[in-house]
Tab-separated table of C-alpha atoms and ligand atoms in Angstrom:
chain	number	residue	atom	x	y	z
A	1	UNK	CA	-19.831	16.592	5.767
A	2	UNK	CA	-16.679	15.873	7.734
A	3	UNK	CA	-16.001	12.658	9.052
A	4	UNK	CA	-14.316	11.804	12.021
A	5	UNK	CA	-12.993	8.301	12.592
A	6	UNK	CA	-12.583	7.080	16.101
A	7	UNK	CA	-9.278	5.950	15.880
A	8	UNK	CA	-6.248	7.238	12.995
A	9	UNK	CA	-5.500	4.842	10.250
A	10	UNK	CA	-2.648	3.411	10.889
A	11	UNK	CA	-1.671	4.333	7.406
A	12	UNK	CA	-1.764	7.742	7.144
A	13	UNK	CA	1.406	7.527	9.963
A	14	UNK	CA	5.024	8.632	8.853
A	15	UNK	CA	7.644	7.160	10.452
A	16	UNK	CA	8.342	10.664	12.372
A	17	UNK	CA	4.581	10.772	13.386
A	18	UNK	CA	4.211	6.912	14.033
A	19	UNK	CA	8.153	7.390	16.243
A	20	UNK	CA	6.274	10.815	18.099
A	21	UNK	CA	2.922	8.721	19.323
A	22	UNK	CA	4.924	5.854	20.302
A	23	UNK	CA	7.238	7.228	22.211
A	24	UNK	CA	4.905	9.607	23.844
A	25	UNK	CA	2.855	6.401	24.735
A	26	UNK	CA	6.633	5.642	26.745
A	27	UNK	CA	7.097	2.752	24.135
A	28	UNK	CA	10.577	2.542	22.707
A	29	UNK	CA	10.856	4.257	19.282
A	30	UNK	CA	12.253	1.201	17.070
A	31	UNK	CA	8.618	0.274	17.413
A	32	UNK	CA	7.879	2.262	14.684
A	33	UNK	CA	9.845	0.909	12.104
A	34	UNK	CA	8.715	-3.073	13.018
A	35	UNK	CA	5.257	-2.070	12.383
A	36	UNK	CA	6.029	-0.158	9.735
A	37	UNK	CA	7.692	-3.436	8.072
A	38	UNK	CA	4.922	-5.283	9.254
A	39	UNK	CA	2.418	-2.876	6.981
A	40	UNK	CA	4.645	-2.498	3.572
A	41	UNK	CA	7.140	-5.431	3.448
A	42	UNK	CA	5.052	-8.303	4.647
A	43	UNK	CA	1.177	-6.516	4.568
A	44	UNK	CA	0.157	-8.502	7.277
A	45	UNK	CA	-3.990	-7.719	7.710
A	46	UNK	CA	-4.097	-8.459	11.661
A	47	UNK	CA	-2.543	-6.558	14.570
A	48	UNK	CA	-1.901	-10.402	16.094
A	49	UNK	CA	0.398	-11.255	12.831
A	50	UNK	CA	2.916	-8.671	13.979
A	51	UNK	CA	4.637	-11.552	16.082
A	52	UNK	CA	7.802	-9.847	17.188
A	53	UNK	CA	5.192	-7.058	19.452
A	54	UNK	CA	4.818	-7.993	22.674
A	55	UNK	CA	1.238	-8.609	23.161
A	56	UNK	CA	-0.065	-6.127	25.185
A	57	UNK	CA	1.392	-3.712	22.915
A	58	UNK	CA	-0.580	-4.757	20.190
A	59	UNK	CA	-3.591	-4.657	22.071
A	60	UNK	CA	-2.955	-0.837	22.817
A	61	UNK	CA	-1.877	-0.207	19.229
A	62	UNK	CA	-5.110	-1.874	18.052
A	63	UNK	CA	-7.631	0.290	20.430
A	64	UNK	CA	-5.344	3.557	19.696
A	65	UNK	CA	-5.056	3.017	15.400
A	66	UNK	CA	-7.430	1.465	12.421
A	67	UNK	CA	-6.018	-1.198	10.445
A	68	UNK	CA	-8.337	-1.570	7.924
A	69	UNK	CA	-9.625	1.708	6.912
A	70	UNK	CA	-10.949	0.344	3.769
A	71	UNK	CA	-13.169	-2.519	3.172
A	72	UNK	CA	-13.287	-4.047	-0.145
A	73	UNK	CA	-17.078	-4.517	-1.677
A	74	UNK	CA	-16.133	-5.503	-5.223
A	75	UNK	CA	-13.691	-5.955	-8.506
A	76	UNK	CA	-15.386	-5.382	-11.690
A	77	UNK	CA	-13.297	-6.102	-14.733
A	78	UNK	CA	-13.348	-4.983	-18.001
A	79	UNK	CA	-11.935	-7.402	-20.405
A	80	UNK	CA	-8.591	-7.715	-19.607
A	81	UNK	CA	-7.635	-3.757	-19.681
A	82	UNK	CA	-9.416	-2.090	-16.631
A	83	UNK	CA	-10.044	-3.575	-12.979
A	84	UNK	CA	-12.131	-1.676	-10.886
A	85	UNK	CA	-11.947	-2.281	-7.707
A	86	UNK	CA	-15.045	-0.532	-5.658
A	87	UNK	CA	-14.140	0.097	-1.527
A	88	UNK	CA	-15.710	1.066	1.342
A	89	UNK	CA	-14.981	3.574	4.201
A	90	UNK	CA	-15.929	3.737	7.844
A	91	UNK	CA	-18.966	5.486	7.283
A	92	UNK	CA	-20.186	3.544	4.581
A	93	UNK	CA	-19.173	6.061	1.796
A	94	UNK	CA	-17.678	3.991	-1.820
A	95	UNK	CA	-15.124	5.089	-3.022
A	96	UNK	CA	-13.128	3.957	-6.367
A	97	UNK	CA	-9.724	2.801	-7.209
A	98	UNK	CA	-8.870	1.150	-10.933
A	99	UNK	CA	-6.095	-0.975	-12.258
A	100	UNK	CA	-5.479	0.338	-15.929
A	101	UNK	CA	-3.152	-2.871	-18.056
A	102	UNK	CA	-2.799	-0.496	-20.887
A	103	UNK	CA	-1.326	2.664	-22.504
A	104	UNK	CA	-1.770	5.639	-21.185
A	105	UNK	CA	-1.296	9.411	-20.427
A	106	UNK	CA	1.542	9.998	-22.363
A	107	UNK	CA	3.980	7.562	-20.118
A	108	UNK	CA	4.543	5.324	-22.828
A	109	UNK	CA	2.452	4.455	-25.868
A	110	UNK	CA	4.558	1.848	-27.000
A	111	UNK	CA	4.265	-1.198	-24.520
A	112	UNK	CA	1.278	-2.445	-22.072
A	113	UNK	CA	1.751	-0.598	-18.669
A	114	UNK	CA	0.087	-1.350	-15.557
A	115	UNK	CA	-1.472	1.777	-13.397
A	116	UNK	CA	-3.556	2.366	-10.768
A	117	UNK	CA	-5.602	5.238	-10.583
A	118	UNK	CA	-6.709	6.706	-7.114
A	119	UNK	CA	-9.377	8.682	-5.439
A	120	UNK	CA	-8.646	11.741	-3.566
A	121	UNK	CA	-12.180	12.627	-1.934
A	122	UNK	CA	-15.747	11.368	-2.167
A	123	UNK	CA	-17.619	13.054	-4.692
A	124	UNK	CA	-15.701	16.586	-5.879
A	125	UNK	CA	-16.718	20.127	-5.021
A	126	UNK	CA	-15.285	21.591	-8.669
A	127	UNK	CA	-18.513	21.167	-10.799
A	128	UNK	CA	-16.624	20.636	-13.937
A	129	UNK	CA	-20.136	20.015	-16.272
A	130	UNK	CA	-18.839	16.793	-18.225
A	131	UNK	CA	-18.081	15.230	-15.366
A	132	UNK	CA	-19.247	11.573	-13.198
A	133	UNK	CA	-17.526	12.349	-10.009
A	134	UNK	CA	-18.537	15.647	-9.256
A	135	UNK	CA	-22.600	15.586	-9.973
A	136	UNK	CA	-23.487	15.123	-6.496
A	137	UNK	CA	-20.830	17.969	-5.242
A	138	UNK	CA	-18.218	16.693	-2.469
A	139	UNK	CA	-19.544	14.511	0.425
A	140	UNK	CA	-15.672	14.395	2.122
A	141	UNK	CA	-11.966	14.521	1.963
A	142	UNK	CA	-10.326	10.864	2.439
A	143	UNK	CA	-7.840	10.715	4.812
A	144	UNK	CA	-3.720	10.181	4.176
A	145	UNK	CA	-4.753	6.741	5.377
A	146	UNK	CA	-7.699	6.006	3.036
A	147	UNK	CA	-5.713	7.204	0.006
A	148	UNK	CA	-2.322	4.979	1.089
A	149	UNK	CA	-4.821	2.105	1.530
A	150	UNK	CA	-6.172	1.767	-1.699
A	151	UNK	CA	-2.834	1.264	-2.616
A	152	UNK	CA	-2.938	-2.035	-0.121
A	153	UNK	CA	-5.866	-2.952	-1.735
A	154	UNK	CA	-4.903	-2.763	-5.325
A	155	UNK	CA	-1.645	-5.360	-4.213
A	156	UNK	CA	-4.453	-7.675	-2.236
A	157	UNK	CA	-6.141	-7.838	-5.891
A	158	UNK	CA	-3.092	-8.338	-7.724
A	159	UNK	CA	-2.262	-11.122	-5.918
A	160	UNK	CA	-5.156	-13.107	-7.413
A	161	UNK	CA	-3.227	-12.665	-10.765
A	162	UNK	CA	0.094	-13.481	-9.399
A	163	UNK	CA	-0.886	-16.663	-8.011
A	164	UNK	CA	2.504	-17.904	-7.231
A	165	UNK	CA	4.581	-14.604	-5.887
A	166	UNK	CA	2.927	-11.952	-4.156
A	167	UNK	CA	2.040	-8.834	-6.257
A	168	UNK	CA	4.453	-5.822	-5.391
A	169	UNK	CA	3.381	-2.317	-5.578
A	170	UNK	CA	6.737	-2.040	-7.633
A	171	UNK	CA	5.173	-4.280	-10.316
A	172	UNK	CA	3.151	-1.463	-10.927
A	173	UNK	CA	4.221	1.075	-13.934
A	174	UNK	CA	2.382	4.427	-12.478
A	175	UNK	CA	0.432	5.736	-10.148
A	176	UNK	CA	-1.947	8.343	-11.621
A	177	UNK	CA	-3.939	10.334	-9.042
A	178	UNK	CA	-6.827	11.041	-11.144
A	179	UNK	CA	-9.606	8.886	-9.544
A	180	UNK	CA	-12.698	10.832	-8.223
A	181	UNK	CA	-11.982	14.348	-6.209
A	182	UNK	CA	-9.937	17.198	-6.918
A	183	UNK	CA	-6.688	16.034	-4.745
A	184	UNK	CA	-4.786	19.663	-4.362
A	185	UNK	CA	-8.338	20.653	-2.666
A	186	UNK	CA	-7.468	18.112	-0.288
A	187	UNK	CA	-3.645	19.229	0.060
A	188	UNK	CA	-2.422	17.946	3.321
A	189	UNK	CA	-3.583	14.287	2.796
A	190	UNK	CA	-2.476	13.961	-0.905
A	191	UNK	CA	0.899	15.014	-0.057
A	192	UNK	CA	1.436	13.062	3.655
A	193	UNK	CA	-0.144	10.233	1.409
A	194	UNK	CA	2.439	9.975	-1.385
A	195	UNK	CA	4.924	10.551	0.740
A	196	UNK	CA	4.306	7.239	2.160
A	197	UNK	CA	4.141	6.062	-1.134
A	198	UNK	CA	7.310	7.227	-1.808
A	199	UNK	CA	9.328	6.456	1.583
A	200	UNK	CA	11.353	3.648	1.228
A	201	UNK	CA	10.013	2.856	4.642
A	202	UNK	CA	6.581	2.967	3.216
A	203	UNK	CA	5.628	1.503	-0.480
A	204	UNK	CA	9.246	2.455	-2.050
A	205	UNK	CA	7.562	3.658	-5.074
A	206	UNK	CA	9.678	6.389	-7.175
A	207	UNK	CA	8.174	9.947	-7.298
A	208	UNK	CA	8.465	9.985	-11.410
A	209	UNK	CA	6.042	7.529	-11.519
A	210	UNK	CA	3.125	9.708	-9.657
A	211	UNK	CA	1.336	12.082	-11.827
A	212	UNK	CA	-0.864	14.374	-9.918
A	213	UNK	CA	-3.942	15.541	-12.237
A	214	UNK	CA	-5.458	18.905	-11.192
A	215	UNK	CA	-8.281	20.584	-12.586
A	216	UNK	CA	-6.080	24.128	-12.091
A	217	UNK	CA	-6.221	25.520	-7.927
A	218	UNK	CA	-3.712	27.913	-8.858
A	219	UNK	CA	-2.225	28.886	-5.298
A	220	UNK	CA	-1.612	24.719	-4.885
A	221	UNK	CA	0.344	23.921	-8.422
A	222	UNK	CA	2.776	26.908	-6.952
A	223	UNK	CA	2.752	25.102	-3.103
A	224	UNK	CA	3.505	22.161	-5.117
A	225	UNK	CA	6.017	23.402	-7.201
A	226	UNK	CA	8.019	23.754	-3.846
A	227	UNK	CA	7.358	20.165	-2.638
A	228	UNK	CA	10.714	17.829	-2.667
A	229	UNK	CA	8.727	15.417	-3.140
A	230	UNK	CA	9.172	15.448	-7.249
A	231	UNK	CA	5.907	14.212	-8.435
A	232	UNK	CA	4.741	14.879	-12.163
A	233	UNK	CA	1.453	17.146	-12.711
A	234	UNK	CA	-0.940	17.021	-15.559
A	235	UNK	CA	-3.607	19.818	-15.616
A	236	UNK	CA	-7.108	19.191	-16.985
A	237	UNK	CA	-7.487	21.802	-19.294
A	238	UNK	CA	-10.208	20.735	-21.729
A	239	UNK	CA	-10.326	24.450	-23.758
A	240	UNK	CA	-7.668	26.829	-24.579
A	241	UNK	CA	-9.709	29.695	-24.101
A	242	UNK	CA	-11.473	31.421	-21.053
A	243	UNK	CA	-14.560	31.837	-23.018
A	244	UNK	CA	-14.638	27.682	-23.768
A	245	UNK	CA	-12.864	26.612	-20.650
A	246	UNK	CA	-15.442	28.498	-18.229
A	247	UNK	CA	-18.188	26.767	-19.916
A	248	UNK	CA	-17.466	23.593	-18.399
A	249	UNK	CA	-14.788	24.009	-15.640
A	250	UNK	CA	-16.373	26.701	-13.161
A	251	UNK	CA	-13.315	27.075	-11.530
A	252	UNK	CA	-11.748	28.838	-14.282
A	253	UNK	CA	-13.923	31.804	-13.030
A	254	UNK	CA	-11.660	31.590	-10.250
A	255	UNK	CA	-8.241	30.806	-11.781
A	256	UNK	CA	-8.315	32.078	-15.669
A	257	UNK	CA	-5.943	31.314	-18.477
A	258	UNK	CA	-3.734	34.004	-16.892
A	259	UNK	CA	-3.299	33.079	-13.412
A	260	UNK	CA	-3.012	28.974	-14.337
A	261	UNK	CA	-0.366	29.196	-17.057
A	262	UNK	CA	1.862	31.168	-15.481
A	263	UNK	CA	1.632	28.448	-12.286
A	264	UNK	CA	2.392	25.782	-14.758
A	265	UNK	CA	4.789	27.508	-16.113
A	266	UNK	CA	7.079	28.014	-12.806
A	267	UNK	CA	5.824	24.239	-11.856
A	268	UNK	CA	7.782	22.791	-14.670
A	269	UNK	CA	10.581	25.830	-14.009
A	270	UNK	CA	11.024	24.689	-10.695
A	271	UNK	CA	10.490	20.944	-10.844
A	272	UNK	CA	12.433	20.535	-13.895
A	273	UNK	CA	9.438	18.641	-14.863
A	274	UNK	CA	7.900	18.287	-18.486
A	275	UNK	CA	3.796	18.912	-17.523
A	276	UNK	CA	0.976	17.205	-19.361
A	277	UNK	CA	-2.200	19.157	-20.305
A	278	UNK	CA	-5.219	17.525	-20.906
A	279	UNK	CA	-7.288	18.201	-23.042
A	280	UNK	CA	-10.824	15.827	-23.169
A	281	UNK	CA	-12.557	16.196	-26.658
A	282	UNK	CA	-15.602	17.269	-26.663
A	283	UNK	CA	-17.760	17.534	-30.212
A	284	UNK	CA	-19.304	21.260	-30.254
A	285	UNK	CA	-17.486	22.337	-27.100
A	286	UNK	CA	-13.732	22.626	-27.241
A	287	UNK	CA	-12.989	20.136	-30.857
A	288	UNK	CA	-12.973	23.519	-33.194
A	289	UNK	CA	-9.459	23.872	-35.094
A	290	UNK	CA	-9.483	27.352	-33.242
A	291	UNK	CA	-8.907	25.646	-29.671
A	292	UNK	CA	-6.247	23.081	-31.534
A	293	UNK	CA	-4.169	26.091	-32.324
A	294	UNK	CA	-4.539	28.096	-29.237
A	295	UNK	CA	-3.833	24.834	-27.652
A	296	UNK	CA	-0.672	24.382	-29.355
A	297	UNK	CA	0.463	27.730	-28.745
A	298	UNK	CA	-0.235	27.021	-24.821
A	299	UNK	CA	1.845	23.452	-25.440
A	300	UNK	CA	4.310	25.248	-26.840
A	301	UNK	CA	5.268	27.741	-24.738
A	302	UNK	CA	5.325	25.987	-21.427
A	303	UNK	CA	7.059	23.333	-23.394
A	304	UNK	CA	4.371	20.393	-22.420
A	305	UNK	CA	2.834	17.373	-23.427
A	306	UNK	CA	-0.767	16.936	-24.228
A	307	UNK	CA	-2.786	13.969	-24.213
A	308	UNK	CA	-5.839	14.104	-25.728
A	309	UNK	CA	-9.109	12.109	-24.373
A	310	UNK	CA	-11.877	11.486	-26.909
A	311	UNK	CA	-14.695	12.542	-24.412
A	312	UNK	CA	-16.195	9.294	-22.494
A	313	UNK	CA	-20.444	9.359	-22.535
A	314	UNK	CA	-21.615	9.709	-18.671
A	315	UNK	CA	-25.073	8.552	-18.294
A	316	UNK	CA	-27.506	11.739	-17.321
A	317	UNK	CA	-25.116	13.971	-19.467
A	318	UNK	CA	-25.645	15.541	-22.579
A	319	UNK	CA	-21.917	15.270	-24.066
A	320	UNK	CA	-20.660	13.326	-26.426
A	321	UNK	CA	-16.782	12.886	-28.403
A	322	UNK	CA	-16.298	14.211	-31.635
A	323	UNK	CA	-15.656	11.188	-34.525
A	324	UNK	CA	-12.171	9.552	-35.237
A	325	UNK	CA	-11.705	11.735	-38.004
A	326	UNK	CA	-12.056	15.200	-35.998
A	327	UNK	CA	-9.991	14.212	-33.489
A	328	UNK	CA	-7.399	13.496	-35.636
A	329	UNK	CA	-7.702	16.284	-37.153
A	330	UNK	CA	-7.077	18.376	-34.044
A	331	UNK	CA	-4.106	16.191	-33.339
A	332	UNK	CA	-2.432	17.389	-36.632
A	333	UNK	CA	-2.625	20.787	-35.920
A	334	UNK	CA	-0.618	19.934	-32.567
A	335	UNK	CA	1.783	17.418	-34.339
A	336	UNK	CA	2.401	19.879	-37.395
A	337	UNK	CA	4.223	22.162	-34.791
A	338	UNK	CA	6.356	19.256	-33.003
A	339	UNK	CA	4.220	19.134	-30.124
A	340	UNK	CA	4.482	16.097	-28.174
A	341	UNK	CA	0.837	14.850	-28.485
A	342	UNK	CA	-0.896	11.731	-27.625
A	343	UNK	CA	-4.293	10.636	-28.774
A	344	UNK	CA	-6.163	7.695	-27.205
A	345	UNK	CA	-8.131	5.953	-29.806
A	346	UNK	CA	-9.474	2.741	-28.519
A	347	UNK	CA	-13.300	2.562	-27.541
A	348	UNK	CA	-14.793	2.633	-24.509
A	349	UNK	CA	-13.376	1.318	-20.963
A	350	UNK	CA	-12.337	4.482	-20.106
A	351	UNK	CA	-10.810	5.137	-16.474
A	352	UNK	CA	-11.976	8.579	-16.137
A	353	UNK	CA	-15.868	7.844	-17.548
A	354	UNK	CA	-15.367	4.544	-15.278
A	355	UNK	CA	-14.565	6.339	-12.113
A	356	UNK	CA	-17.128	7.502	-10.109
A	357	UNK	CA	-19.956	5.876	-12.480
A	358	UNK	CA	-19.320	2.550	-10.496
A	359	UNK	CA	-20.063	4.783	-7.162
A	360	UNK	CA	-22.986	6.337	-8.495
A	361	UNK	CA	-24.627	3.015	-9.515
A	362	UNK	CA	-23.854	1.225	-6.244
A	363	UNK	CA	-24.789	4.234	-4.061
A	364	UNK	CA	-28.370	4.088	-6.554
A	365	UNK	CA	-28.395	0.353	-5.910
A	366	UNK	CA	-28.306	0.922	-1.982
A	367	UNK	CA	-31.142	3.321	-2.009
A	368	UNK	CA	-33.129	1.517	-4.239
A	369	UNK	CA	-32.509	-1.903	-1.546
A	370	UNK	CA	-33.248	0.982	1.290
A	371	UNK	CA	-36.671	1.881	-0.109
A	372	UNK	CA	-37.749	-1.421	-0.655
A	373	UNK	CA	-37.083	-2.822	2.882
A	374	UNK	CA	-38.464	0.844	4.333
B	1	SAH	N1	-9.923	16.347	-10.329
B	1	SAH	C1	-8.741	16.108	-11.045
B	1	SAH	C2	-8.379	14.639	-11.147
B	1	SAH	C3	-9.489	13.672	-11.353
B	1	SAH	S1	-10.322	13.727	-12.912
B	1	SAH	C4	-8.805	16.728	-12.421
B	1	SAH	O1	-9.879	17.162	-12.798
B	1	SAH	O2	-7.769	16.786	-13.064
B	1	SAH	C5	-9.132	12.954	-14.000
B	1	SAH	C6	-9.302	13.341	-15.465
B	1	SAH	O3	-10.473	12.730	-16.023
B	1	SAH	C7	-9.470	14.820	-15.675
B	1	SAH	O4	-8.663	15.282	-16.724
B	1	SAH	C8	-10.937	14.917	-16.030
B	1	SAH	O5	-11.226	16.089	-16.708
B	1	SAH	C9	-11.128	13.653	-16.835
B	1	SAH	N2	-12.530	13.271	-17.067
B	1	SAH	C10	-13.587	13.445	-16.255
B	1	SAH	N3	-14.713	12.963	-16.824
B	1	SAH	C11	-14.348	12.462	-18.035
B	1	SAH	C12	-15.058	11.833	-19.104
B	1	SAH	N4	-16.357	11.612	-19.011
B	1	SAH	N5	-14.368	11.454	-20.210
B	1	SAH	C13	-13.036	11.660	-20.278
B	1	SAH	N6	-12.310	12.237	-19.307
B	1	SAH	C14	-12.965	12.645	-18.200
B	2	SF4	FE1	-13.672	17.165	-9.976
B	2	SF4	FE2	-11.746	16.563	-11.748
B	2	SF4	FE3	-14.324	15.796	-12.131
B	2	SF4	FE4	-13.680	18.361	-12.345
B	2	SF4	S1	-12.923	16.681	-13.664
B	2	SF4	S2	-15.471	17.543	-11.241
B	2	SF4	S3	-12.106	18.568	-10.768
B	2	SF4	S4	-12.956	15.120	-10.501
């Protein structure tokens, strides 16, 4: 279903595109920039905050742009590691973005890091079989402006921890976008997005600290590769063979072994760019000491990292993560060759089980409310 908001989030604007309306609108260009400031240095929530706009400008920018694109509905915390923060869009579709206040994906195992993980779409059209966000297939893309805002959000949230400064997005470690959808099947908004993220005119946040996950749309990683943008990619592999892989990722009918490595390969060529792969653990699918070592031949010749995800239980699904010991065992085969290899051993909480699970539970909730009052 596509979804068509009445007015454009305010922002999914650039500063070129934000410049273009205004001055089109015969409003002077500098324009721009103040409400730009007004959005990512002060994150004012009202048009009427935006005190040095004369007031009948704001009125017009208010009917011609959305301010709030988001809505928040509720933060669910787990312990002190994960924050879930559940949001809504215009048309009542939930969406997910989490606060992780732990190690993770290979950017550091050594200290506590703080990430936020965000959604790219509602729902995912990729089918992979072991996975929470994609059961119900894809209901829409977000916009530039829906993905920028969670980002608002997550700082709104923060500042309930910080309760003397305000929380800055540059507090923030990483940015991982590995929340629900597949984002290089929504290419356009992922990359306007983060490059909002990244403008210093926008969130200011560095490019090294955005990892991209992909599930492997081959003719994408190589668009990407050509981006200046210079985020980091990490490809869900999850088996090192076709035979395994196509078992639960469907799209690696589409893009094999043969097509994706050699993307990732001229992806880290080009970008200069150590990649992460992947790999979620899965006990009688892809946890053999077979996949380890065709997994660390793959590591080793595209010269990656691999982070390895004891598989997280989704209710409805058959799947379940092999025992401490296994996966341990894998990682030795990977560490005995001087592969760079990270294995996440703490229990449950797990951003990638959490994300869409939250959805599907509210959006269960709702229609269990609907019937009742029907
Ligand atoms: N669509 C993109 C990004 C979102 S999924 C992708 O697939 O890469 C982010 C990561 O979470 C992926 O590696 C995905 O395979 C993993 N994941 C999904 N369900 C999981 C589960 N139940 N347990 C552990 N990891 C899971
Ligand atoms: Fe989509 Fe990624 Fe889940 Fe696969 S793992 S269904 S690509 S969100």
């Amino acid at each position: 279903m596509k979804f068509t908001p009445e007015k454009p989030a305010i922002y999914g604007e650039t500063l070129d595109s934000l410049t273009a309306s205004l001055t089109a609108a015969g409003q002077p260009a500098f324009r721009a920039k103040q409400i730009l400031a007004w959005l990512y240095k002060k994150r004012v929530r009202t048009w009427d905050e935006m005190t040095n706009l004369p007031k009948d400008f704001r009125t017009w920018m208010a009917e011609h742009f959305e301010l709030e694109p988001t809505g928040f509905v509720l933060d669910r915390q787990s312990g002190d590691e994960t924050d879930k923060i559940l949001l809504e869009l215009g048309d009542k579709s939930l969406i997910e973005t989490v606060i992780i206040r732990a190690p993770m994906l290979g950017v550091g195992v050594d200290k506590s890091r703080k990430t936020i993980c965000i959604s790219t779409q509602v729902g995912c059209a990729m089918g992979c079989k072991f996975c929470a966000s994609g059961l119900a297939g894809l209901k829409r893309n977000l916009s530039a402006g829906e993905i920028v805002h969670q980002l608002i959000q997550v700082c709104r949230q923060e500042d309930a921890h910080t309760p003397r400064a305000r929380a800055e997005l540059a507090s923030f470690d990483n940015i991982v976008v590995m929340g629900m959808g597949e984002p290089l099947h929504n290419y356009d908004a992922i990359i306007r997005a983060l490059t909002i993220v990244n403008a210093e005119w926008g969130l200011g946040f560095g490019a090294r600290r955005i990892t991209l996950s992909t599930s492997g749309l081959v003719p994408k990683i190589l668009q990407l590769a050509e981006e200046p943008l210079g985020i980091r990619l990490a490809i869900s592999l999850h088996g090192a063979t076709d035979e395994v892989r196509e078992q639960i990722m469907p799209i690696n009918k589409t893009y094999p072994l043969a097509d994706l490595l050699p993307a990732v390969k001229a992806f880290s060529e080009k970008q200069g760019r150590m990649v992460t792969l992947e790999f979620i653990l899965i006990e009688g699918i892809n946890d053999a000491i077979e996949q380890a070592e065709k997994l660390r031949d793959i590591a080793y010749d595209l010269h990656a990292h691999v982070n390895l995800i004891p598989y997280n239980t989704v209710e409805g699904l058959p799947w379940k993560r092999p025992s401490n010991n296994r996966c341990e065992r894998f990682a030795d085969v990977l560490r005995a060759a001087g592969i760079s290899v990270t294995l996440r051993r703490e229990k449950g909480h797990d951003i990638n089980a959490a994300c869409g699970q939250l959805r599907l539970k509210t959006e269960k909730a709702r229609e269990t409310e609907a019937g009742c009052t029907a």
